[in-house]
Short mmCIF file of C-alpha atoms in Angstrom, two decimals:
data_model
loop_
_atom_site.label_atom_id
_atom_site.label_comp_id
_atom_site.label_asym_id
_atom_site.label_seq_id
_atom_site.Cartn_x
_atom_site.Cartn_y
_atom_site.Cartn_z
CA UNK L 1 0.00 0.00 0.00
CA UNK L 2 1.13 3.17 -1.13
CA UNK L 3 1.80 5.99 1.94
CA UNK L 4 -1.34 8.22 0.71
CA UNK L 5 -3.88 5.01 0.89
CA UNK L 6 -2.79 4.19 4.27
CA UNK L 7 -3.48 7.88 5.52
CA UNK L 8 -6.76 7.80 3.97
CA UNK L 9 -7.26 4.68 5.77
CA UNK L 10 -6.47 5.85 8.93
CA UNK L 11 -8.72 8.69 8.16
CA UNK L 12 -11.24 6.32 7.15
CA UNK L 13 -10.94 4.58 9.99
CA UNK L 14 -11.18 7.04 12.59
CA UNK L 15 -14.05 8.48 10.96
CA UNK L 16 -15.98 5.44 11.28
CA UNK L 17 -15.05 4.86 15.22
CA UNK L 18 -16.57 8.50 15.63
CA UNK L 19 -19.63 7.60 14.08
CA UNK L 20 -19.94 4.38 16.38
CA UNK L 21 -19.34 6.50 19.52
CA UNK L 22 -22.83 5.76 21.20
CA UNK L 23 -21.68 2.10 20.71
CA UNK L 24 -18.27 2.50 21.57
CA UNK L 25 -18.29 4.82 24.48
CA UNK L 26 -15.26 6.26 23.35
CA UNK L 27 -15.60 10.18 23.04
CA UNK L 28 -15.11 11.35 19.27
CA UNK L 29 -12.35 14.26 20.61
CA UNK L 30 -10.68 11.22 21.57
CA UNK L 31 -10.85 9.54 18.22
CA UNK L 32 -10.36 13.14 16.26
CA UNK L 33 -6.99 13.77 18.12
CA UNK L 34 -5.75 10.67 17.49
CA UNK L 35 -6.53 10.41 13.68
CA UNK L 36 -5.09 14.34 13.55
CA UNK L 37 -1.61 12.34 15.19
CA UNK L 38 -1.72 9.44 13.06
CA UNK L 39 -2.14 11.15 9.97
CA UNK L 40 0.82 13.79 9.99
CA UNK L 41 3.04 11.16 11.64
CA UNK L 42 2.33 9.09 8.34
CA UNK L 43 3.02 11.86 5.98
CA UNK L 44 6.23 11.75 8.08
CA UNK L 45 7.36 9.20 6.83
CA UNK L 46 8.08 10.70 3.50
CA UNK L 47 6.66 14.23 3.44
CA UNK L 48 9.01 14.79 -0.54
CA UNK L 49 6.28 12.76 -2.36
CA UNK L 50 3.95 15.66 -1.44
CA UNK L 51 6.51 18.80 -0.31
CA UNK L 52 9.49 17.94 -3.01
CA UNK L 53 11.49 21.19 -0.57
CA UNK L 54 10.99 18.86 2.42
CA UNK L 55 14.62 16.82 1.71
CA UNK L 56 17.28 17.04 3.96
CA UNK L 57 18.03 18.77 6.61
CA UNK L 58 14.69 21.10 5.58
CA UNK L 59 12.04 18.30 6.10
CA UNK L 60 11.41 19.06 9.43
CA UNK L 61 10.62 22.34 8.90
CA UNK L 62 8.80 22.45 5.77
CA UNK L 63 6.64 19.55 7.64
CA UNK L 64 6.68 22.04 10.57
CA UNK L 65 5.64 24.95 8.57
CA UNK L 66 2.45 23.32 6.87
CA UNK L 67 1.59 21.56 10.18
CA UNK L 68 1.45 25.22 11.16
CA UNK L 69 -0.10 26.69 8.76
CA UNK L 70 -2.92 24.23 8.74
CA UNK L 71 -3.11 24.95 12.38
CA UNK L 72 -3.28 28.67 11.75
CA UNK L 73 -6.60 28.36 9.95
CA UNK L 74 -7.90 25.84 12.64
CA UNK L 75 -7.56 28.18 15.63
CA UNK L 76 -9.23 30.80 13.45
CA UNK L 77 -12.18 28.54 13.66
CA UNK L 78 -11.91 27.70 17.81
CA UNK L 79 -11.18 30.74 18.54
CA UNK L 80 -14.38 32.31 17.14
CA UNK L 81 -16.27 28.91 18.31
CA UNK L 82 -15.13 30.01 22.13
CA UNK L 83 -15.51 33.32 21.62
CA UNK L 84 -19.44 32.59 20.78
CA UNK L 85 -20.05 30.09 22.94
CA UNK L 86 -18.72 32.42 25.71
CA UNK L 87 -20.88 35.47 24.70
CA UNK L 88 -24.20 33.31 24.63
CA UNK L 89 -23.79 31.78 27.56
CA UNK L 90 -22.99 35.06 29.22
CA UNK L 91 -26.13 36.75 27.58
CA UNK L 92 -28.17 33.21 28.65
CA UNK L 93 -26.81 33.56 32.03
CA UNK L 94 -27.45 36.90 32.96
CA UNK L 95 -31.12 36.81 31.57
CA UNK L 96 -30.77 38.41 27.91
CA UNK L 97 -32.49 35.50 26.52
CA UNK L 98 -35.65 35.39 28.49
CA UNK L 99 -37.67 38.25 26.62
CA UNK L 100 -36.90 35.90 23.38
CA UNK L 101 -38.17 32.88 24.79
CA UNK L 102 -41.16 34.82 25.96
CA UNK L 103 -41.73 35.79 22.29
CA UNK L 104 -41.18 32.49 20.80
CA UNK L 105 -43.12 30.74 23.70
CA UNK L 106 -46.46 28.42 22.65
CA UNK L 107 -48.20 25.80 23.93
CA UNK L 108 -48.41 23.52 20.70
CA UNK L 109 -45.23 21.77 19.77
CA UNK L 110 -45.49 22.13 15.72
CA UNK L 111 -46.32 25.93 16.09
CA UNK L 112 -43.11 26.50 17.67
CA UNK L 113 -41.36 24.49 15.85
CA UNK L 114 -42.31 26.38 12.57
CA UNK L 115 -41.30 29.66 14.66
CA UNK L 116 -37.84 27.88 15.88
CA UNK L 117 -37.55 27.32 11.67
CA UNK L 118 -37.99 30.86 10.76
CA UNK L 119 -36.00 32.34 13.62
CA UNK L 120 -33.08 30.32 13.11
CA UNK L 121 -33.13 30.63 9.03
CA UNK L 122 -33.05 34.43 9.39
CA UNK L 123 -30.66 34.70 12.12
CA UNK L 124 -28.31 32.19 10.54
CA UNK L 125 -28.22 34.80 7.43
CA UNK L 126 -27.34 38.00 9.36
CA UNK L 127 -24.90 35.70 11.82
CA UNK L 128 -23.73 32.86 11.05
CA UNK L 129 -25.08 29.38 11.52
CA UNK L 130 -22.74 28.56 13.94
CA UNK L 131 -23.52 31.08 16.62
CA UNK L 132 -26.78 30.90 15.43
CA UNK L 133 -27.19 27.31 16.47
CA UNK L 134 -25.74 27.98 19.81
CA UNK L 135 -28.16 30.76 20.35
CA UNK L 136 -31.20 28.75 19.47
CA UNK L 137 -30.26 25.57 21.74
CA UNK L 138 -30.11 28.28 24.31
CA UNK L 139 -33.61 28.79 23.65
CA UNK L 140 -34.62 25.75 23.11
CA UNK L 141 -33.68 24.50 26.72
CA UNK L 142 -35.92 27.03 28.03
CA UNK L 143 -39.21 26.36 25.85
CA UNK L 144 -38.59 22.31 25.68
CA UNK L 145 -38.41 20.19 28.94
CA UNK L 146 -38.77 16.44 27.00
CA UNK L 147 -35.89 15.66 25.79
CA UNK L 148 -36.47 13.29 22.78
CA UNK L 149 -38.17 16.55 21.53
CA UNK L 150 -35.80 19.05 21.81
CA UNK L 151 -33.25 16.72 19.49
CA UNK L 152 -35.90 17.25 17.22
CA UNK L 153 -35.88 21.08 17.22
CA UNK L 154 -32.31 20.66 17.66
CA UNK L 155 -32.05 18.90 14.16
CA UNK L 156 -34.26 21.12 13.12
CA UNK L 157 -32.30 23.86 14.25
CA UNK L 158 -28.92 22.28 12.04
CA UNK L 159 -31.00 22.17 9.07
CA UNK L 160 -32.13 25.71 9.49
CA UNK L 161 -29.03 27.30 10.13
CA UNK L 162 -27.24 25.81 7.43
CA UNK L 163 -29.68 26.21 4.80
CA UNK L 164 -29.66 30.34 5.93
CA UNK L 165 -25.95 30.55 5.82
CA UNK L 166 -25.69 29.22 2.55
CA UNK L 167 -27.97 32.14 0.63
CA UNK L 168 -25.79 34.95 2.55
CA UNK L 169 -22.50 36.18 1.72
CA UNK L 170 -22.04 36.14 5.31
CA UNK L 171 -23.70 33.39 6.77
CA UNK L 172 -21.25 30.76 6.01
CA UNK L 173 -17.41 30.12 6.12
CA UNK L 174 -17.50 28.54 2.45
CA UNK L 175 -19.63 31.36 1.10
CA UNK L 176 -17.45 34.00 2.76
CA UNK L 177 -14.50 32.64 0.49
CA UNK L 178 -16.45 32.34 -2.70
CA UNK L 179 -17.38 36.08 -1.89
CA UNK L 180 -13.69 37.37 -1.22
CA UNK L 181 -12.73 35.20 -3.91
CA UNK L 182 -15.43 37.36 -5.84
CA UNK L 183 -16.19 34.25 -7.92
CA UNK L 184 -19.82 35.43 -6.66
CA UNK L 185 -21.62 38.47 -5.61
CA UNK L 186 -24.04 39.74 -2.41
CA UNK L 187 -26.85 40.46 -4.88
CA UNK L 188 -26.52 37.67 -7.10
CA UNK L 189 -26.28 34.87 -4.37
CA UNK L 190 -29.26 36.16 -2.68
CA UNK L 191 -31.28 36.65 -5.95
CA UNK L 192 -30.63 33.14 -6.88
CA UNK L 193 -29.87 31.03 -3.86
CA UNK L 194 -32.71 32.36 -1.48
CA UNK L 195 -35.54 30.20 -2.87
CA UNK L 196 -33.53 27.11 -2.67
CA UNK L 197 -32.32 27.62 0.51
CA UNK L 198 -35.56 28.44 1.49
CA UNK L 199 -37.46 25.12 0.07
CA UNK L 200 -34.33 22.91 1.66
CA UNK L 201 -35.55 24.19 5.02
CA UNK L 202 -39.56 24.04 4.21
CA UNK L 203 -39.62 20.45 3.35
CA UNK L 204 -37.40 18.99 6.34
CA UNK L 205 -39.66 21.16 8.88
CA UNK L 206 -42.90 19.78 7.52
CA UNK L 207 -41.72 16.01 7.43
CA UNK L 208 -40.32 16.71 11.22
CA UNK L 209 -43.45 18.69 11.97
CA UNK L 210 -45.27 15.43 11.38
CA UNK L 211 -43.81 13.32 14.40
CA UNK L 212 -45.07 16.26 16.73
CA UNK L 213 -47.89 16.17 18.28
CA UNK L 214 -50.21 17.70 21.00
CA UNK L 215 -48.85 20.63 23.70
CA UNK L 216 -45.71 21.02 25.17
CA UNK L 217 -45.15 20.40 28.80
CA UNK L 218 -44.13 23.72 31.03
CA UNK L 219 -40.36 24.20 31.56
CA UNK L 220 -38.71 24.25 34.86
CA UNK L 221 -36.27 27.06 34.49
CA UNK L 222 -33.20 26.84 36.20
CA UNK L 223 -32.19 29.73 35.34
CA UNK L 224 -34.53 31.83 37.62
CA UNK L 225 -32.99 35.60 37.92
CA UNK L 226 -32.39 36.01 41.44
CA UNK L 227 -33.08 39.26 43.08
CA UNK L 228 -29.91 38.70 44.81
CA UNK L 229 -27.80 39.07 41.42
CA UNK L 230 -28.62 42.77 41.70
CA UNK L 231 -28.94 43.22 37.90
CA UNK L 232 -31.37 45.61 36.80
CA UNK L 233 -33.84 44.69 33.79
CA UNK L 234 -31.92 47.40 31.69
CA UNK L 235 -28.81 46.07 32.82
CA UNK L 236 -30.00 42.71 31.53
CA UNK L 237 -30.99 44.29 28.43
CA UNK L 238 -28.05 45.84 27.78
CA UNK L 239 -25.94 42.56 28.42
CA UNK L 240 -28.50 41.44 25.40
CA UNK L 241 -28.11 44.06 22.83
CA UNK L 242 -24.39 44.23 23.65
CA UNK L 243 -24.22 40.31 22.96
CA UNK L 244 -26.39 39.54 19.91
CA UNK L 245 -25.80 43.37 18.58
CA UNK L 246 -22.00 42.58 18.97
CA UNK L 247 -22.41 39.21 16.97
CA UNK L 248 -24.34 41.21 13.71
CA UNK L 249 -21.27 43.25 14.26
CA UNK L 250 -18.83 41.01 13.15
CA UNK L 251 -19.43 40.76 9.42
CA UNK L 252 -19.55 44.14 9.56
CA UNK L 253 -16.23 44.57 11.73
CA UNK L 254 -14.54 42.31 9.16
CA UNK L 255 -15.59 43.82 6.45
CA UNK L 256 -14.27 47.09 7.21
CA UNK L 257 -10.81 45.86 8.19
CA UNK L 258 -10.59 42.55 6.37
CA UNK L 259 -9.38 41.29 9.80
CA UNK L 260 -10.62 37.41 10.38
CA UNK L 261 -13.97 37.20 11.51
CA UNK L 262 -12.36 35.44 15.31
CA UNK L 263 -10.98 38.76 15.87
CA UNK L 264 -14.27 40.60 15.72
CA UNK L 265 -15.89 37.96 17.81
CA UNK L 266 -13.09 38.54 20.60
CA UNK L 267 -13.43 42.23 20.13
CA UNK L 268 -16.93 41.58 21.11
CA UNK L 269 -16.25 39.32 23.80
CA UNK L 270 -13.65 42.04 25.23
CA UNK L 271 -16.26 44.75 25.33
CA UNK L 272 -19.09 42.45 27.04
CA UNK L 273 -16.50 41.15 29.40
CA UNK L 274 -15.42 44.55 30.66
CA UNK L 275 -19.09 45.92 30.77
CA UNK L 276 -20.78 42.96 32.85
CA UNK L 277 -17.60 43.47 35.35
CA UNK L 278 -18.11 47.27 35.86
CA UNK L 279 -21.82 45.98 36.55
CA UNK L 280 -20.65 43.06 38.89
CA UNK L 281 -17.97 45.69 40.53
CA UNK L 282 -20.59 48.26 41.53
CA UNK L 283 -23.25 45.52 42.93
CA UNK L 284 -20.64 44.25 44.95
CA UNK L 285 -19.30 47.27 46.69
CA UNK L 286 -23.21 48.31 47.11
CA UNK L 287 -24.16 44.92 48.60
CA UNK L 288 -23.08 44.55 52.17
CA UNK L 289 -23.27 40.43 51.61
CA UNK L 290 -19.95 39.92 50.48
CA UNK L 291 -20.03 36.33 50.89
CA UNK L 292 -22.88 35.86 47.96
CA UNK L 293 -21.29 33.68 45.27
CA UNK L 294 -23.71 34.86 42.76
CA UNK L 295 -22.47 37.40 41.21
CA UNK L 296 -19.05 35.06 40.91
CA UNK L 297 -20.85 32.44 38.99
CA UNK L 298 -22.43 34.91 36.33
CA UNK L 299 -18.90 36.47 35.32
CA UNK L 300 -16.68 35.52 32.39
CA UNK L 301 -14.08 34.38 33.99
CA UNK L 302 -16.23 31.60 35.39
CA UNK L 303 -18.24 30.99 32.37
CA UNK L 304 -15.12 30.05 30.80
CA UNK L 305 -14.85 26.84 32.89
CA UNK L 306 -18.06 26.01 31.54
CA UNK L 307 -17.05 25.80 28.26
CA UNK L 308 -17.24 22.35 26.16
CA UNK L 309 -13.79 21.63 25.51
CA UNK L 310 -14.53 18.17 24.03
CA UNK L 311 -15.86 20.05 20.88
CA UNK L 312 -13.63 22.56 20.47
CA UNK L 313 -10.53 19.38 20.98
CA UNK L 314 -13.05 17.83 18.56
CA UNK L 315 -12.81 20.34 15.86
CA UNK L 316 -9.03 20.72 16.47
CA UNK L 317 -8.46 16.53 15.73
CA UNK L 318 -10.99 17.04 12.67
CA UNK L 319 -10.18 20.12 11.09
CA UNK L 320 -5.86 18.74 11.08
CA UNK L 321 -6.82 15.38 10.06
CA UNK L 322 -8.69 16.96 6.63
CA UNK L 323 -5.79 19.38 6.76
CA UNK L 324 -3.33 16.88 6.44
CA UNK L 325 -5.33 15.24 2.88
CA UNK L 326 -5.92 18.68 1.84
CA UNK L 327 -1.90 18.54 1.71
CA UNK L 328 -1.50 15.24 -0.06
CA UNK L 329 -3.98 16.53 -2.47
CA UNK L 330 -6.44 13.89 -2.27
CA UNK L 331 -9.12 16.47 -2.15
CA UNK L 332 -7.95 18.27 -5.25
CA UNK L 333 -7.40 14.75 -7.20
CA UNK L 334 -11.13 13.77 -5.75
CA UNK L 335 -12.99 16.82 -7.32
CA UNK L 336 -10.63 16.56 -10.65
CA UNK L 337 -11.92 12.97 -11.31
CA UNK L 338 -15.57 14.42 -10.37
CA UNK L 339 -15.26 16.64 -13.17
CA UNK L 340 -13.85 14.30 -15.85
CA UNK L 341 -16.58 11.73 -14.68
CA UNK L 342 -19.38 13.75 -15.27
CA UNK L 343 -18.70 15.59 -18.28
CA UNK L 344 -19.32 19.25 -16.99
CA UNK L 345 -22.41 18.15 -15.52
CA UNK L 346 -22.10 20.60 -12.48
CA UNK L 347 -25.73 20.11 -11.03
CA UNK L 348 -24.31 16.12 -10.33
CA UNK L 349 -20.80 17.81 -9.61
CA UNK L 350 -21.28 19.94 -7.36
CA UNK L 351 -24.37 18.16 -5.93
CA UNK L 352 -21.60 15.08 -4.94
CA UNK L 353 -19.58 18.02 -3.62
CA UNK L 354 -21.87 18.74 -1.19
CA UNK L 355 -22.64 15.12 -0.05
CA UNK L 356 -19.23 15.15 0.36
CA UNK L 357 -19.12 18.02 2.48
CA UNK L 358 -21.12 16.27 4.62
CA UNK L 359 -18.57 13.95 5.13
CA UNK L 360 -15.34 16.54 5.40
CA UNK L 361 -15.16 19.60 6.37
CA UNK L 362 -16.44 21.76 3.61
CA UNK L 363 -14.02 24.34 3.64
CA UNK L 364 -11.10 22.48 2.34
CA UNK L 365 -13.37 21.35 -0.69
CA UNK L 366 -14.81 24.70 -1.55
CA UNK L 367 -10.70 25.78 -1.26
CA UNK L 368 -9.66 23.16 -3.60
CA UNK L 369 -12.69 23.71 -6.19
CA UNK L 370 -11.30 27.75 -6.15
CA UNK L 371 -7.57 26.16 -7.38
CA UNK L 372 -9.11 23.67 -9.42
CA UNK L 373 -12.05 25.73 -11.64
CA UNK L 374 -10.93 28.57 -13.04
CA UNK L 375 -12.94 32.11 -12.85
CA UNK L 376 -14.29 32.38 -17.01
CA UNK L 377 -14.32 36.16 -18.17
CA UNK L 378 -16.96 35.30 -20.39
CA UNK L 379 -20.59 35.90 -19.55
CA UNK L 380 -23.25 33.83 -18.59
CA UNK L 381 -21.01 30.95 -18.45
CA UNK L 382 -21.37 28.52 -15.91
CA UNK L 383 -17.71 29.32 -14.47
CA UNK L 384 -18.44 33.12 -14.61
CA UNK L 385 -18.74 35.53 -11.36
CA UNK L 386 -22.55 33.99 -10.28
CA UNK L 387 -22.27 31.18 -13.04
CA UNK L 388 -24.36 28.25 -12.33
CA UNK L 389 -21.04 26.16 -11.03
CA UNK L 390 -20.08 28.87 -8.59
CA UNK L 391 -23.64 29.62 -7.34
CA UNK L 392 -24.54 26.06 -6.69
CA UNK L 393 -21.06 25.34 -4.82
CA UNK L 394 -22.46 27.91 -2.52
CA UNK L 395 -25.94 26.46 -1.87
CA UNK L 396 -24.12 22.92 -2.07
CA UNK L 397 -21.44 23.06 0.52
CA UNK L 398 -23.61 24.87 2.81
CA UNK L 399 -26.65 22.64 2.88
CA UNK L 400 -24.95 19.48 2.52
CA UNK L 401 -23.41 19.41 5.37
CA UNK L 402 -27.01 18.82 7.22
CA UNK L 403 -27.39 15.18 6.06
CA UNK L 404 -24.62 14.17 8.64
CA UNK L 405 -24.59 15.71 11.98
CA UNK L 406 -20.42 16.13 12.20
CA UNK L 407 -20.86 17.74 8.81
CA UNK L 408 -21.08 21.64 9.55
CA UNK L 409 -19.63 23.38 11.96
CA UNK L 410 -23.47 24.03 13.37
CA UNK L 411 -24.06 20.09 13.26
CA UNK L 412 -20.88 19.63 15.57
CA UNK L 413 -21.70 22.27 18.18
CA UNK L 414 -25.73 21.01 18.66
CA UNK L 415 -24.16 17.68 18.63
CA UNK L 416 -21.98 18.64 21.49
CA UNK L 417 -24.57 20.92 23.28
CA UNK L 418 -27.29 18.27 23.13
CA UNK L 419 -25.47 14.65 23.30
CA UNK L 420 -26.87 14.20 20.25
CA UNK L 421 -25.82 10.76 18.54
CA UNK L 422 -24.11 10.03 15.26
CA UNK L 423 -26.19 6.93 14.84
CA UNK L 424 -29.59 8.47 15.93
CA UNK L 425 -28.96 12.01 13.53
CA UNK L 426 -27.76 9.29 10.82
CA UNK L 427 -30.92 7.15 11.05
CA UNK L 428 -33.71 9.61 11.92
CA UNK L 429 -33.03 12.57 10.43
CA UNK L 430 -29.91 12.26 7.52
CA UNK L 431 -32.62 11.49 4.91
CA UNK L 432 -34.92 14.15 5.58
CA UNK L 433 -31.94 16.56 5.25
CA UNK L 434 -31.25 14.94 1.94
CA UNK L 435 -34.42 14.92 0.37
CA UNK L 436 -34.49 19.25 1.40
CA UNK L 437 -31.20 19.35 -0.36
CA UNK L 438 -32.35 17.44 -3.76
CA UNK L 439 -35.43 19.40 -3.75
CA UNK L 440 -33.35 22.89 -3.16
CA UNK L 441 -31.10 21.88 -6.14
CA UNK L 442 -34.12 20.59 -8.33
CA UNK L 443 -35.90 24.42 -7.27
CA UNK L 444 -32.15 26.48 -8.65
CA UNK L 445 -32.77 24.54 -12.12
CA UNK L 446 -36.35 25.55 -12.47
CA UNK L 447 -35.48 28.69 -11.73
CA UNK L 448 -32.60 28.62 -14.82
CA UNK L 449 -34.80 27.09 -16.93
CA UNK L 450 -37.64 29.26 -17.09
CA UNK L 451 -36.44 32.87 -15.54
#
């Protein structure tokens, strides 16, 4: 066996012990660490079939140096993953999400979860569908006391988010590259890619909407607001606009200083932090009861021990694992033969891409489709700036990655938020999410064919 076959294997391999974790026991940021180690200690072995500079006494350091620079672009990704996860729970904590839930609350279980749909499909659009998702499991945990329904909202909630992100310039990592890449435009990928989006959500609600029934049982809330917290209601508000106002920020932070988005989501994290302390400092010099702990618990620097490090570890083992084919070029060679096999067929090309980016990450594909395809100058071909090839990579890569539930970077979080299952997502709702997608593609070529 050549070196590259035995690094997919591995891959292979540790992909299929994460999706047997219920039946192993073994948790996935185990088994993602340890394929992220296996794989670069394989391409070890003889990194000058794939880095022909790595000979000599250079091979540790040109290893070193793409190890690194693969590692770059992960921690771009965690970074803005804590960052969220740190301002929602901080919001949640402190109360900012309690007027939502009050807006969102109902009695019958398909009437929210048509509203959780809508909600999360917008918000996903102006945010992104990660932070999206984590806002919306907040909310979820507040409206939804059975559990074996709030997976369902919760899957719901993945399909949602994804299939917003992918009509928004903004909503998604792999549309925010096809945008910079300016291989496709705000306008056009709204114009076109709305609708589609739009029906892949539709369908999977209505099919989920049918195994709800009846009213929803009341919610204990343990997150009661204490008196004793000595937050005012427009102190709480504040912490809320500050929060979800400083996440619609971020787009617009990075788009004004081309900065990475993780450094507008810790510029937001920096001003919430230092506002909730003044808030915290004043309380506690007014309160004569020193010894409460409350105010302790509700602070940042406690809410950061609260954080789920087995998904962000998770994302780290994943996200260098696919790093580490993305630098063998197994990726690139993958959507080359796509292409040959299908004849410029790029409804069945880049509808395979995006099963595929179910399966890896989707950013590395999107990445090697840019250095594969180039940008035609002529128009209204299908490789043009919003061509049919570039357009559908967009709605492709972003919805696709609902039919698995490790395959989007909102998939991953619920997954880790809720103790959701591989097995259970793959069995219950991976085909709904799939028959959204085919219908969203199927909508984009009516739409070509007769407007």
């Amino acid at each position: 066996m050549t070196l590259t076959v035995w690094i997919v294997a591995v891959f292979v391999l540790g992909y299929f012990f994460i999706a047997i974790e219920s039946v192993t026991k073994v948790n996935k940021a185990a088994i993602a660490l340890l394929m992220f180690v296996a794989t670069w200690t394989l391409f070890m072995i003889s990194p000058e079939l794939y880095l022909p500079e790595a000979i000599g006494d250079l091979k540790a350091s040109v290893v070193s140096t793409a190890i690194e620079h693969h590692l770059g672009s992960t921690a771009t990704t965690l970074f803005f993953l804590l960052g969220a996860m740190t301002i929602v729970e901080l919001v949640d904590q402190n109360g900012g999400f309690n007027f939502v839930r009050d807006v969102m609350q109902t009695k019958s279980k398909r009437s929210l979860l048509w509203r959780i749909a809508f909600m999360t499909f917008i918000l996903s659009a102006i945010l992104d569908n990660l932070t999206t998702s984590i806002v919306m499991i907040m909310i979820l945990r507040k409206l939804v006391a059975e559990r074996k329904d709030r997976i369902i909202y919760a899957s719901l909630v993945i399909i949602a988010a994804n299939s917003g992100g992918a009509f928004s310039p903004i909503g998604d990592v792999t549309t925010i590259m096809l945008w910079n890449k300016g291989v496709i435009t705000a306008a056009g990928v709204i114009m076109e890619i709305f609708i589609p989006s739009l029906v892949s959500m539709l369908i999977p609600a209505y099919i989920l909407s049918l195994s709800l029934k009846g009213n929803l049982e009341p919610v204990q809330d343990s997150n009661v607001l204490e008196e004793a917290d000595g937050l005012s209601a427009l102190q709480r508000k504040a912490i809320f606009f500050l929060g979800v106002g400083g996440l619609i920020f971020v787009p617009i932070f990075k788009t004004i200083t081309h900065l990475p988005p993780f450094v507008g989501i810790l510029l937001v994290l920096g001003v919430l932090w230092t506002v909730t302390e003044v808030f915290y400092i004043r309380i506690h010099q007014e309160s004569e009861d020193t010894a409460n702990n409350t105010n302790t618990q509700k602070r940042v620097s406690k809410m950061l021990s609260r954080i789920d490090m087995d998904t962000i570890l998770f994302f780290l083992g994943i996200l260098m694992a696919v790093g580490c084919l993305e630098t063998i070029g197994v990726l690139t060679q993958l959507g080359t033969s796509l292409n040959e096999t299908f004849d410029g067929n790029y409804y069945l090309v880049t509808g395979i891409i995006g099963v595929l980016s179910s399966i890896v990450d989707n950013v590395p594909l999107v990445a090697g489709c840019m250095g594969m395809y180039p940008v035609s100058t002529i128009a209204g071909d299908a490789m043009a700036v919003d061509g049919i090839f570039w357009q559908l990579l967009a709605y492709c890569a972003g919805v696709g990655g609902s039919m698995l539930i490790i395959g989007s970077a909102a998939g991953v979080v619920v997954m880790g938020l809720e103790k959701i299952t591989f097995g259970w997502y793959l069995k219950k709702i991976s085909w709904i999410a799939f028959v959204g997608y085919v219908a969203g593609i199927g909508c984009y070529y009516v739409e070509k064919l007769f407007f």
